[in-house]
XYZ file of C-alpha atoms in Angstrom:
738
model
C -60.592 -0.213 23.782
C -58.884 -3.423 24.858
C -56.482 -3.458 27.773
C -52.963 -2.643 26.735
C -50.100 -4.613 28.234
C -47.798 -2.847 30.652
C -44.202 -2.126 29.700
C -43.006 -4.819 32.107
C -45.316 -7.353 30.461
C -44.024 -6.430 27.011
C -40.394 -6.748 28.135
C -41.084 -10.124 29.779
C -42.738 -11.463 26.631
C -39.847 -10.259 24.376
C -37.381 -11.931 26.759
C -39.259 -15.247 26.519
C -39.926 -15.089 22.756
C -36.828 -13.552 21.100
C -37.451 -15.329 17.794
C -40.988 -13.915 17.427
C -40.509 -10.405 18.792
C -41.949 -8.120 16.129
C -44.583 -5.424 16.615
C -47.165 -7.629 14.888
C -46.381 -10.602 17.137
C -46.503 -8.434 20.276
C -49.962 -7.197 19.269
C -51.121 -10.742 18.541
C -49.765 -12.061 21.843
C -51.733 -9.497 23.876
C -54.838 -9.445 21.667
C -54.393 -5.844 20.566
C -56.360 -5.093 17.395
C -57.499 -2.244 15.181
C -57.029 1.280 16.437
C -55.576 0.016 19.732
C -52.356 -0.754 17.859
C -51.577 2.979 17.741
C -51.077 3.361 21.537
C -49.222 -0.001 21.520
C -46.777 1.381 18.962
C -46.369 4.423 21.204
C -45.472 2.146 24.134
C -42.931 0.273 22.037
C -41.425 3.550 20.816
C -41.073 4.765 24.408
C -39.392 1.517 25.411
C -36.949 1.930 22.531
C -36.293 5.602 23.327
C -35.639 4.752 26.973
C -33.176 2.047 25.932
C -35.213 -0.903 27.232
C -35.525 -2.555 23.818
C -33.527 -2.437 20.590
C -34.673 -2.908 17.045
C -33.147 -5.128 14.334
C -35.101 -4.338 11.191
C -38.635 -5.497 12.236
C -37.587 -7.461 15.322
C -37.512 -6.175 18.888
C -35.148 -7.416 21.571
C -33.559 -6.505 24.851
C -30.408 -4.348 24.560
C -27.304 -6.398 25.170
C -28.835 -9.578 23.764
C -28.295 -11.250 20.444
C -31.160 -11.732 17.978
C -31.682 -15.272 16.645
C -30.573 -14.182 13.168
C -27.940 -11.489 12.851
C -25.280 -9.977 10.624
C -21.808 -10.726 11.995
C -18.314 -9.542 11.170
C -15.750 -12.375 11.092
C -12.517 -11.850 13.050
C -9.032 -13.348 12.696
C -8.793 -17.071 13.552
C -7.423 -17.771 17.015
C -4.320 -19.824 17.841
C -6.308 -23.052 17.322
C -7.586 -21.942 13.936
C -11.159 -21.422 15.232
C -13.239 -18.642 13.700
C -14.883 -15.951 15.788
C -17.212 -13.105 14.956
C -18.951 -10.158 16.561
C -22.280 -8.503 15.775
C -22.129 -5.634 13.296
C -24.723 -3.744 15.350
C -24.572 -3.840 19.136
C -26.551 -1.713 21.580
C -25.427 -3.115 24.914
C -23.346 -1.167 27.398
C -20.892 -4.055 27.747
C -18.438 -4.894 24.937
C -19.905 -6.815 21.999
C -19.776 -10.580 22.634
C -17.457 -12.912 20.744
C -19.420 -15.574 18.884
C -17.987 -18.923 17.839
C -18.565 -19.523 14.118
C -19.346 -23.174 13.352
C -18.698 -24.060 9.705
C -19.502 -27.172 7.694
C -17.216 -28.768 5.062
C -19.401 -27.740 2.096
C -19.614 -24.079 3.154
C -17.372 -21.332 1.707
C -14.139 -20.544 3.531
C -14.493 -17.451 5.677
C -11.816 -14.895 6.455
C -11.275 -11.851 8.624
C -13.515 -8.962 7.563
C -16.183 -11.122 5.911
C -19.788 -10.311 6.750
C -22.168 -13.187 7.235
C -25.833 -13.662 7.928
C -25.928 -16.280 10.669
C -28.318 -18.074 12.991
C -27.329 -17.484 16.617
C -27.747 -20.055 19.373
C -27.052 -19.250 23.012
C -24.908 -21.719 24.907
C -26.528 -24.031 27.426
C -23.545 -23.498 29.735
C -23.378 -20.207 31.671
C -20.474 -18.028 30.566
C -19.815 -20.017 27.388
C -19.962 -18.114 24.070
C -22.914 -18.233 21.715
C -22.474 -20.108 18.437
C -23.311 -19.041 14.896
C -24.306 -21.180 11.926
C -23.760 -19.658 8.488
C -26.872 -18.834 6.477
C -24.958 -17.036 3.746
C -21.969 -14.791 3.240
C -23.142 -11.310 2.314
C -19.861 -9.673 1.425
C -16.259 -9.164 2.355
C -17.044 -6.163 4.500
C -18.471 -2.721 3.897
C -16.569 0.114 2.346
C -14.219 1.642 4.898
C -12.905 5.180 5.079
C -10.645 7.359 7.173
C -11.482 11.006 7.650
C -11.974 14.018 9.884
C -15.082 13.998 12.084
C -17.096 17.240 11.949
C -20.168 18.398 13.828
C -22.325 20.678 11.691
C -25.795 22.220 11.903
C -26.946 19.559 9.447
C -25.584 16.769 11.631
C -22.383 14.808 12.101
C -20.157 14.434 9.038
C -16.900 12.765 8.015
C -14.613 14.533 5.557
C -12.504 11.847 3.782
C -8.754 12.417 3.818
C -8.392 10.700 0.441
C -7.955 13.466 -2.148
C -9.689 11.278 -4.719
C -12.919 11.453 -2.725
C -14.635 14.814 -2.328
C -17.976 13.618 -0.923
C -18.780 13.866 2.767
C -20.354 11.021 4.720
C -23.094 11.544 7.276
C -22.927 9.874 10.675
C -26.333 8.950 12.091
C -27.060 9.582 15.787
C -25.652 6.819 17.932
C -22.937 5.917 15.398
C -20.286 8.491 16.425
C -18.514 6.274 18.997
C -18.038 9.429 21.089
C -15.837 11.136 18.486
C -15.149 14.835 18.940
C -15.076 17.559 16.309
C -11.788 17.585 14.381
C -10.759 14.061 15.368
C -9.301 11.579 12.915
C -11.650 8.595 12.718
C -12.019 5.290 10.923
C -15.512 4.386 9.754
C -17.449 1.972 7.623
C -20.455 2.340 5.384
C -23.738 1.863 7.205
C -27.189 2.117 5.716
C -28.575 3.862 2.624
C -27.949 7.355 1.339
C -30.069 10.181 2.703
C -32.222 12.559 0.663
C -29.181 14.694 -0.150
C -27.384 11.665 -1.544
C -24.868 11.452 1.301
C -23.847 7.901 2.227
C -24.066 6.927 5.881
C -21.086 5.798 7.929
C -20.571 4.297 11.368
C -17.403 5.259 13.242
C -15.426 2.170 14.226
C -12.264 3.737 15.694
C -11.068 7.100 16.998
C -7.508 7.773 15.871
C -6.797 11.085 17.611
C -5.433 14.413 16.425
C -4.896 14.357 12.633
C -2.316 17.139 12.872
C -0.065 15.170 15.230
C 3.233 14.350 13.452
C 2.991 10.617 14.131
C -0.533 10.536 12.675
C 0.768 10.940 9.111
C 1.766 7.319 8.576
C -1.127 6.172 10.772
C -3.533 7.784 8.288
C -1.961 5.809 5.429
C -2.062 2.576 7.423
C -5.783 2.906 8.078
C -6.668 4.327 4.667
C -5.037 1.411 2.840
C -6.021 -1.289 5.362
C -2.462 -2.355 6.077
C -2.376 -5.216 8.612
C -0.440 -4.055 11.675
C -1.111 -6.648 14.374
C 0.182 -10.196 14.093
C -2.108 -13.026 15.231
C -1.107 -14.378 18.634
C -0.170 -17.753 17.157
C 2.228 -16.104 14.672
C 3.888 -14.178 17.499
C 4.133 -17.372 19.530
C 5.820 -19.190 16.620
C 8.307 -16.343 16.184
C 9.070 -16.250 19.917
C 9.657 -20.015 19.948
C 12.156 -19.907 17.048
C 15.766 -20.748 17.842
C 19.057 -20.145 15.964
C 19.825 -22.699 13.266
C 22.761 -25.067 13.613
C 25.234 -26.189 10.955
C 23.707 -29.693 10.679
C 23.670 -30.571 6.945
C 24.371 -27.016 5.794
C 27.539 -25.980 3.991
C 29.853 -24.043 6.309
C 30.379 -20.616 4.726
C 31.639 -18.857 7.869
C 35.158 -18.500 6.475
C 33.945 -16.369 3.544
C 34.499 -12.594 4.011
C 30.803 -11.808 3.557
C 29.605 -8.343 4.618
C 26.302 -6.462 4.477
C 26.099 -3.024 2.817
C 22.813 -1.193 3.442
C 21.385 2.286 4.005
C 22.490 3.810 7.319
C 18.900 3.598 8.600
C 18.288 0.006 7.421
C 15.888 -1.868 9.663
C 16.839 -5.350 8.463
C 19.849 -6.957 6.801
C 18.934 -9.859 4.552
C 21.758 -9.899 1.969
C 25.533 -10.198 2.227
C 28.198 -10.173 -0.487
C 31.859 -10.859 -1.063
C 34.117 -11.356 -4.093
C 37.250 -13.401 -4.650
C 39.612 -13.486 -7.615
C 39.185 -16.520 -9.868
C 42.710 -17.781 -10.669
C 41.417 -20.145 -13.361
C 39.729 -17.560 -15.599
C 41.277 -14.321 -14.429
C 37.757 -13.202 -13.542
C 35.903 -13.158 -10.252
C 33.904 -15.385 -7.912
C 30.995 -13.405 -6.509
C 29.113 -14.732 -3.493
C 25.607 -13.503 -2.608
C 24.185 -14.912 0.637
C 20.551 -14.317 1.617
C 18.885 -14.885 5.003
C 17.198 -18.309 5.143
C 13.736 -17.103 6.157
C 12.164 -20.360 4.938
C 13.857 -22.163 7.834
C 11.670 -20.208 10.279
C 8.511 -19.495 8.238
C 7.128 -22.898 7.246
C 4.304 -23.515 4.739
C 0.929 -23.692 6.442
C 2.103 -22.028 9.662
C 0.502 -18.979 11.283
C 3.665 -17.034 10.432
C 3.268 -18.001 6.787
C -0.398 -16.929 6.720
C 0.479 -13.567 8.283
C 3.376 -12.987 5.865
C 1.215 -13.818 2.852
C -1.521 -11.514 4.141
C 0.947 -8.611 4.232
C 2.746 -9.611 1.036
C 5.647 -7.299 1.847
C 6.921 -4.841 4.422
C 5.795 -1.215 4.128
C 8.259 1.544 4.981
C 7.342 4.999 6.275
C 9.646 7.808 7.438
C 8.713 7.189 11.090
C 7.884 3.474 11.224
C 7.783 0.197 9.356
C 4.915 -2.244 8.999
C 6.942 -5.466 8.732
C 6.055 -8.649 6.886
C 7.509 -10.708 9.747
C 7.461 -10.191 13.528
C 10.436 -8.334 14.983
C 11.812 -11.472 16.637
C 12.594 -12.696 13.120
C 12.986 -9.578 10.957
C 15.292 -7.745 13.376
C 16.987 -10.733 14.977
C 17.108 -14.353 13.832
C 16.671 -13.604 10.116
C 18.848 -10.485 10.094
C 22.484 -11.014 9.090
C 24.103 -9.236 12.051
C 27.874 -8.897 12.075
C 29.588 -11.660 14.019
C 26.465 -13.816 14.372
C 25.998 -17.251 12.800
C 22.990 -17.142 10.499
C 21.374 -19.702 8.159
C 21.370 -18.630 4.529
C 20.715 -19.596 0.941
C 23.765 -18.564 -1.056
C 24.780 -18.518 -4.685
C 28.378 -18.750 -5.909
C 28.666 -16.951 -9.274
C 31.658 -17.217 -11.592
C 32.367 -14.158 -13.752
C 34.634 -13.824 -16.765
C 36.922 -10.742 -16.874
C 34.274 -8.921 -18.962
C 31.575 -9.610 -16.340
C 29.849 -12.370 -18.297
C 28.437 -15.077 -16.029
C 30.101 -18.392 -16.817
C 28.428 -20.505 -14.145
C 26.766 -20.555 -10.734
C 25.623 -22.905 -7.984
C 23.247 -22.575 -5.013
C 23.836 -23.945 -1.542
C 22.081 -23.940 1.823
C 24.648 -22.814 4.344
C 25.596 -21.198 7.622
C 27.372 -17.824 7.350
C 28.834 -15.179 9.625
C 28.913 -11.571 8.434
C 32.322 -9.948 8.933
C 30.814 -6.438 9.165
C 27.732 -4.335 8.572
C 28.605 -1.204 6.609
C 26.459 1.616 5.306
C 26.648 2.663 1.677
C 28.444 5.835 2.715
C 31.011 3.928 4.800
C 31.817 1.585 1.925
C 32.012 4.374 -0.637
C 34.212 6.706 1.416
C 36.548 3.788 2.113
C 36.969 3.106 -1.599
C 37.384 6.839 -2.205
C 40.371 6.863 0.165
C 39.061 7.831 3.591
C 37.976 4.648 5.370
C 36.652 4.883 8.920
C 37.623 2.533 11.739
C 35.002 -0.061 10.746
C 35.869 -0.117 7.037
C 39.671 0.234 7.143
C 40.413 -3.437 8.022
C 38.166 -4.547 5.141
C 39.561 -2.265 2.443
C 42.089 -4.600 0.804
C 40.560 -7.986 1.618
C 36.859 -7.292 1.039
C 36.012 -3.925 -0.493
C 38.567 -3.691 -3.303
C 37.807 -7.233 -4.559
C 34.102 -6.317 -4.545
C 34.743 -3.167 -6.584
C 36.882 -5.153 -9.029
C 33.969 -7.543 -9.577
C 31.623 -4.555 -9.931
C 33.830 -3.046 -12.655
C 33.404 -6.287 -14.604
C 29.646 -6.331 -13.954
C 29.364 -2.794 -15.310
C 30.832 -3.960 -18.606
C 28.253 -6.748 -18.853
C 25.482 -4.328 -17.826
C 26.428 -1.844 -20.550
C 26.282 -4.645 -23.110
C 22.807 -5.608 -21.873
C 21.677 -1.925 -21.935
C 18.850 -1.985 -19.362
C 16.651 1.052 -18.908
C 18.754 3.693 -17.145
C 16.356 6.037 -15.354
C 17.779 8.699 -13.057
C 15.066 9.499 -10.518
C 16.493 10.630 -7.167
C 14.864 9.117 -4.086
C 13.346 11.653 -1.717
C 14.019 11.285 2.011
C 12.143 12.876 4.902
C 14.419 13.946 7.763
C 12.284 13.995 10.910
C 12.925 15.914 14.110
C 12.587 14.225 17.495
C 8.956 15.356 17.773
C 8.117 13.721 14.433
C 7.853 16.915 12.388
C 9.731 17.280 9.097
C 13.062 18.959 9.725
C 14.227 18.815 6.108
C 13.573 17.196 2.755
C 16.625 15.692 1.097
C 17.461 13.348 -1.745
C 19.432 10.163 -1.219
C 22.809 10.255 -2.919
C 23.567 7.306 -5.211
C 27.140 6.054 -5.169
C 28.893 3.152 -6.806
C 28.262 1.316 -3.527
C 24.522 1.406 -4.279
C 25.041 0.261 -7.851
C 27.393 -2.539 -6.784
C 24.789 -4.068 -4.474
C 22.065 -3.502 -7.064
C 24.014 -5.352 -9.780
C 24.908 -8.205 -7.418
C 21.266 -8.640 -6.413
C 20.034 -8.544 -10.018
C 22.541 -11.215 -10.984
C 21.549 -13.424 -8.027
C 17.883 -13.063 -9.021
C 18.725 -14.125 -12.570
C 20.564 -17.175 -11.233
C 17.527 -18.159 -9.154
C 15.183 -17.983 -12.159
C 17.571 -19.922 -14.405
C 18.171 -22.643 -11.810
C 14.480 -23.218 -11.162
C 13.718 -23.289 -14.884
C 16.491 -25.822 -15.448
C 15.071 -27.990 -12.668
C 11.569 -27.592 -14.172
C 10.290 -26.145 -10.931
C 7.302 -23.869 -10.523
C 8.208 -20.337 -9.419
C 6.974 -16.778 -9.285
C 8.680 -14.503 -11.813
C 9.141 -10.761 -11.638
C 7.912 -9.584 -15.042
C 7.852 -6.232 -16.808
C 5.990 -6.001 -20.093
C 6.791 -3.734 -23.021
C 5.288 -0.229 -23.018
C 1.825 0.311 -24.432
C 1.972 1.935 -27.928
C -0.387 4.747 -26.892
C 1.768 5.625 -23.897
C 4.847 5.551 -26.126
C 3.164 7.982 -28.490
C 2.414 10.320 -25.568
C 6.078 10.066 -24.533
C 7.145 10.832 -28.083
C 5.004 13.985 -28.114
C 6.431 15.081 -24.762
C 9.938 14.571 -26.109
C 9.190 16.507 -29.315
C 7.677 19.376 -27.326
C 10.961 19.569 -25.417
C 12.963 19.557 -28.649
C 14.117 15.960 -28.234
C 13.672 12.940 -30.456
C 12.411 9.396 -29.881
C 12.596 7.078 -32.862
C 9.210 6.209 -34.363
C 7.789 3.220 -36.210
C 9.901 0.455 -34.775
C 9.909 -1.994 -31.913
C 11.015 -0.068 -28.836
C 13.997 -1.217 -26.794
C 15.490 0.029 -23.512
C 18.506 1.248 -25.498
C 16.307 3.619 -27.542
C 14.766 5.024 -24.361
C 18.256 5.419 -22.919
C 19.199 7.455 -26.006
C 16.320 9.823 -25.220
C 17.421 10.076 -21.593
C 20.979 10.811 -22.728
C 19.734 13.718 -24.868
C 18.076 15.241 -21.788
C 20.867 14.427 -19.323
C 22.329 17.928 -18.896
C 19.132 19.908 -19.412
C 16.960 21.659 -16.832
C 14.050 19.407 -17.770
C 15.991 16.131 -17.344
C 13.855 15.155 -14.338
C 10.690 15.687 -16.382
C 11.922 13.466 -19.238
C 12.922 10.745 -16.776
C 9.487 11.010 -15.175
C 7.770 10.883 -18.578
C 9.696 7.723 -19.512
C 8.736 6.150 -16.189
C 5.053 6.997 -16.748
C 5.152 5.332 -20.156
C 6.191 2.039 -18.563
C 3.764 -0.587 -17.237
C 4.288 -1.516 -13.612
C 6.394 -4.585 -12.929
C 4.343 -7.366 -11.321
C 4.624 -10.943 -10.111
C 3.457 -13.811 -12.295
C 3.676 -17.585 -12.418
C 4.125 -17.232 -16.207
C 7.260 -15.676 -17.649
C 7.075 -12.822 -20.184
C 10.602 -11.465 -19.476
C 11.632 -8.182 -17.877
C 11.683 -5.335 -20.394
C 13.252 -2.691 -18.162
C 16.182 -4.850 -17.092
C 16.570 -6.460 -20.501
C 16.396 -9.955 -19.013
C 14.717 -13.099 -20.347
C 13.990 -14.647 -16.932
C 13.998 -12.857 -13.596
C 12.767 -13.809 -10.100
C 13.020 -12.033 -6.751
C 15.285 -14.022 -4.425
C 17.280 -11.478 -2.401
C 14.828 -9.987 0.157
C 12.761 -12.718 1.861
C 12.502 -10.723 5.109
C 10.412 -8.073 3.394
C 8.909 -9.748 0.268
C 6.754 -12.865 0.190
C 7.704 -13.483 -3.462
C 11.315 -14.076 -2.401
C 10.192 -16.536 0.282
C 8.325 -18.523 -2.389
C 11.461 -18.612 -4.565
C 13.533 -19.778 -1.567
C 11.079 -22.598 -0.937
C 11.179 -23.550 -4.605
C 15.005 -23.749 -4.475
C 14.848 -25.863 -1.291
C 12.371 -28.279 -2.863
C 14.247 -28.434 -6.170
C 17.547 -29.294 -4.423
C 16.011 -31.619 -1.823
C 17.369 -29.558 1.077
C 14.567 -30.289 3.539
C 10.858 -30.601 4.258
C 10.371 -26.817 4.380
C 10.366 -26.366 0.605
C 7.547 -25.378 -1.729
C 4.611 -27.755 -1.276
C 2.289 -29.134 -3.965
C -0.547 -27.130 -2.390
C 1.448 -23.910 -2.815
C 2.359 -24.794 -6.400
C -1.314 -25.247 -7.223
C -2.134 -21.644 -6.251
C 0.948 -19.792 -7.519
C -1.155 -17.746 -9.968
C -3.396 -16.530 -7.144
C -0.400 -15.862 -4.899
C 1.316 -13.831 -7.627
C -1.827 -11.754 -8.187
C -2.256 -11.174 -4.458
C 1.313 -10.052 -3.733
C 1.197 -7.764 -6.781
C -1.834 -6.139 -5.136
C -0.165 -5.842 -1.737
C 2.887 -4.278 -3.379
C 0.711 -1.638 -5.058
C -1.083 -1.072 -1.743
C 2.213 -0.425 0.036
C 3.559 1.817 -2.714
C 0.431 3.963 -2.623
C 0.507 4.144 1.186
C 4.169 5.184 1.137
C 3.525 7.761 -1.612
C 0.516 9.229 0.203
C 2.543 9.507 3.404
C 5.327 11.415 1.667
C 2.741 13.774 0.142
C 1.249 14.446 3.592
C 4.652 15.040 5.149
C 5.503 17.461 2.332
C 2.202 19.317 2.774
C 2.910 19.652 6.505
C 6.473 20.790 5.739
C 5.167 23.516 3.409
C 2.347 24.638 5.743
C 4.384 27.470 7.276
C 5.474 28.571 3.797
C 1.977 29.504 2.602
C 2.308 32.792 0.727
C 5.937 32.129 -0.202
C 7.152 32.312 -3.793
C 8.983 29.264 -5.150
C 10.216 27.983 -8.489
C 9.188 24.724 -10.106
C 8.487 22.917 -13.337
C 5.206 21.854 -14.947
C 4.855 18.065 -14.768
C 1.183 17.549 -15.558
C -1.804 19.221 -17.226
C -5.447 18.313 -16.736
C -8.877 19.909 -16.939
C -8.594 20.727 -13.237
C -5.432 22.766 -13.732
C -1.660 22.581 -13.919
C 0.559 20.346 -11.763
C 3.891 21.838 -10.758
C 6.786 20.050 -9.068
C 8.542 22.446 -6.701
C 12.309 22.776 -6.799
C 14.097 21.741 -3.637
C 11.434 19.680 -1.905
C 10.144 17.884 -4.999
C 6.572 18.405 -3.753
C 3.795 18.339 -6.340
C 1.099 21.028 -6.208
C -1.979 21.863 -8.252
C -2.617 25.301 -9.694
C -6.377 25.300 -10.377
C -7.547 26.555 -13.742
C -9.007 29.606 -12.014
C -5.519 30.677 -10.904
C -4.113 30.892 -14.438
C -5.156 34.464 -15.047
C -8.012 36.273 -16.718
C -8.255 34.441 -20.038
C -9.908 31.167 -20.944
C -7.602 28.207 -21.625
C -8.461 25.408 -24.059
C -7.307 21.984 -22.859
C -5.800 19.559 -25.402
C -5.655 16.149 -23.798
C -3.634 14.512 -26.563
C -0.775 17.014 -26.525
C -1.114 17.738 -22.790
C -1.247 21.490 -23.360
C -3.371 24.530 -22.579
C -3.900 27.353 -25.095
C -5.053 30.844 -24.075
C -7.973 32.122 -26.178
C -6.869 35.763 -25.891
C -3.076 35.695 -25.848
C -2.434 32.433 -27.659
C -0.145 31.509 -24.766
C 0.752 27.812 -24.756
C 1.263 26.051 -21.438
C 3.054 22.716 -21.812
C 4.916 20.066 -19.876
C 8.459 20.926 -18.887
C 8.032 24.704 -18.711
C 9.494 26.466 -15.704
C 7.081 28.291 -13.419
C 7.176 30.684 -10.511
C 4.393 29.944 -8.076
C 2.987 31.108 -4.776
C 1.847 28.530 -2.236
C -1.835 29.323 -1.771
C -2.623 26.598 0.759
C -1.775 23.161 2.107
C -3.764 20.340 3.674
C -1.621 17.957 5.717
C -4.543 15.551 6.219
C -4.919 14.917 2.474
C -1.407 15.816 1.300
C -2.796 18.515 -1.000
C -0.770 21.598 -1.984
C -2.577 24.405 -3.817
C -0.549 26.825 -5.929
C -1.028 30.084 -7.789
C 1.110 30.462 -10.909
C 2.774 33.861 -11.169
C 4.768 33.370 -14.366
C 5.683 30.659 -16.864
C 9.111 30.669 -18.513
C 9.597 34.151 -17.091
C 6.424 35.646 -18.631
C 3.716 36.813 -16.233
C 0.137 35.664 -16.740
C -2.607 38.039 -17.853
C -4.412 39.364 -14.768
C -6.689 41.805 -16.625
C -10.452 41.690 -17.181
C -11.701 38.096 -17.200
C -12.384 36.629 -20.609
C -16.084 36.289 -21.421
C -15.442 32.622 -22.155
C -14.701 32.048 -18.456
C -18.167 33.259 -17.419
C -21.179 31.015 -17.392
C -23.941 32.298 -19.704
C -26.880 33.674 -17.736
C -29.426 31.631 -19.647
C -27.528 28.467 -18.784
C -27.391 29.454 -15.129
C -31.139 30.104 -15.058
C -31.836 26.734 -16.651
C -29.593 25.099 -14.053
C -31.599 26.683 -11.244
C -34.886 25.500 -12.753
C -33.524 21.972 -13.072
C -32.439 21.947 -9.420
C -35.858 23.151 -8.265
C -37.489 20.328 -10.208
């Protein structure tokens, strides 16, 4: 037996030869051959167990040191635009080192979250960071998940909070980041599946108690990867911004512009006023929008951060803004009495509301007041408060006169007229849900909505006339198959939707009118909405079906939508108003920008929807066992979906809760048919249900249906069709054993 090296000798050799440190090279260096390699492996294993060496695939190294070739995760660029990264796997006790990523012109552009295989070189200067040279990019990051950490007899597990994922993830030893049982954690995929088929995950962040009220929106933020922190350079640019001066702008401060927003609005980016037009007997409507482009310049860190977000995301307890607060809540917000830069459009309306002309200008405005929808509406209804009373005759009544004309033009256009009330979570001081209400819609809401739609139309028309590139807001016609499903839903409810012709919003409005005073009106409105494709952004125009408009572009909310900022820049460039307009580089990638902000919009919508579901599940948690009424809004193989009256929460009644008989599922007609009773369960039927359980972490509500349309379900002896044949069960067991 040859002499084995001591542990100190092995460690010294690994320290001096980091690029060659594999078990084979260690054996070769010390002349260990044949059977003597077995005790050498034992020594290496002991060194690893004791924490003296770490293993990267086949290489050995000292803990707290970087291997010569490693997988890195790229971070956000710093204020100088330099890229940094950190090792994906790190075994040192100190924080993982930051590594400077050196790129060459011909290499692919790297972004935050990318994973790269890189060659690491230590700096020759003590204290200076190591550098990395790209070998290849190996992905844009592993799959990430948010879930509840559990310790089980089989090992550590993560239960995903996403209801669409029912598979647990295993957490290998050493990858728990100190998480405790029941904690909300963020993790990423790590390594292959185990023998049970469970994917492995490494915990990257501990998020605390999942039942805490403020954790609800936090779960959505992490689940949907919403960016929450602004790069330091973007914050520095926002902090350095200063109020705009009049300079070459048109002075609009004498106009009686006011903002009308929800009472809890977090930003004010649009103002309106109306004046009588003595020439035509119609109206002159002004819409002024915050000039965000003045502060967020193309190519700046602020611009990169805004594009990354795409839009602001609103939750009941917080907002994830597109712009830093210094801009969104201050310099870009049209506060009453403050001079603010704006892009404004002057619109001339005939007495019947038809637009006869418009012009855009870059100006400086001063809002006369900031009213809520309720303040404006109650003033018009005859009971103005102290803030609205001085504006009643000079501002509000002229606005309502212009709105009356706009309504006439709107009726002639006949856009889709859905009536879907907006749910609102009322939170207590501790963050729990105090009540669930629905936002009332007044003429004040519709006035602002019509003014904004008209301003958006003017923006699209102006840019088209100037042959400028722009991003449109488009809405395509419904898919024929979805229309057929809507038609069947309508017929099942005893309503009629014309068949065999090109569909128009007016025909859908006729269906909605038939259902207007019925108990199932909400269901029909929801069914019409589900038949519609989602509106998206596009650099190519295909019109807006729902609004009945040939050309439409978002212009009125640049504080919270990147699409509007692009349209502002296009207007600035088209009119020659300054060097902060749309650049040729931006024009060249408008298709990609439109696709990206359509994705970020869907991301935000899903995050907001998931948050509402979780709040509703938490709100209903202390009502488990209670009996409530609702209406069937969906049918699937898994069971029946019921929307509860009052809260508007959606719950699932599993197929097993529908009674003793077997139900046949007809996907085309969206119905269930009982094999014993012939009972038909269909969309729109009323139901009495018992809340069987809730899960605030996932937003799930489980129901048990007690009766449908007043008739109780059969609770007798289970139908034989619901039982699994014994022979089939035995075959299943044999297959599992094999």
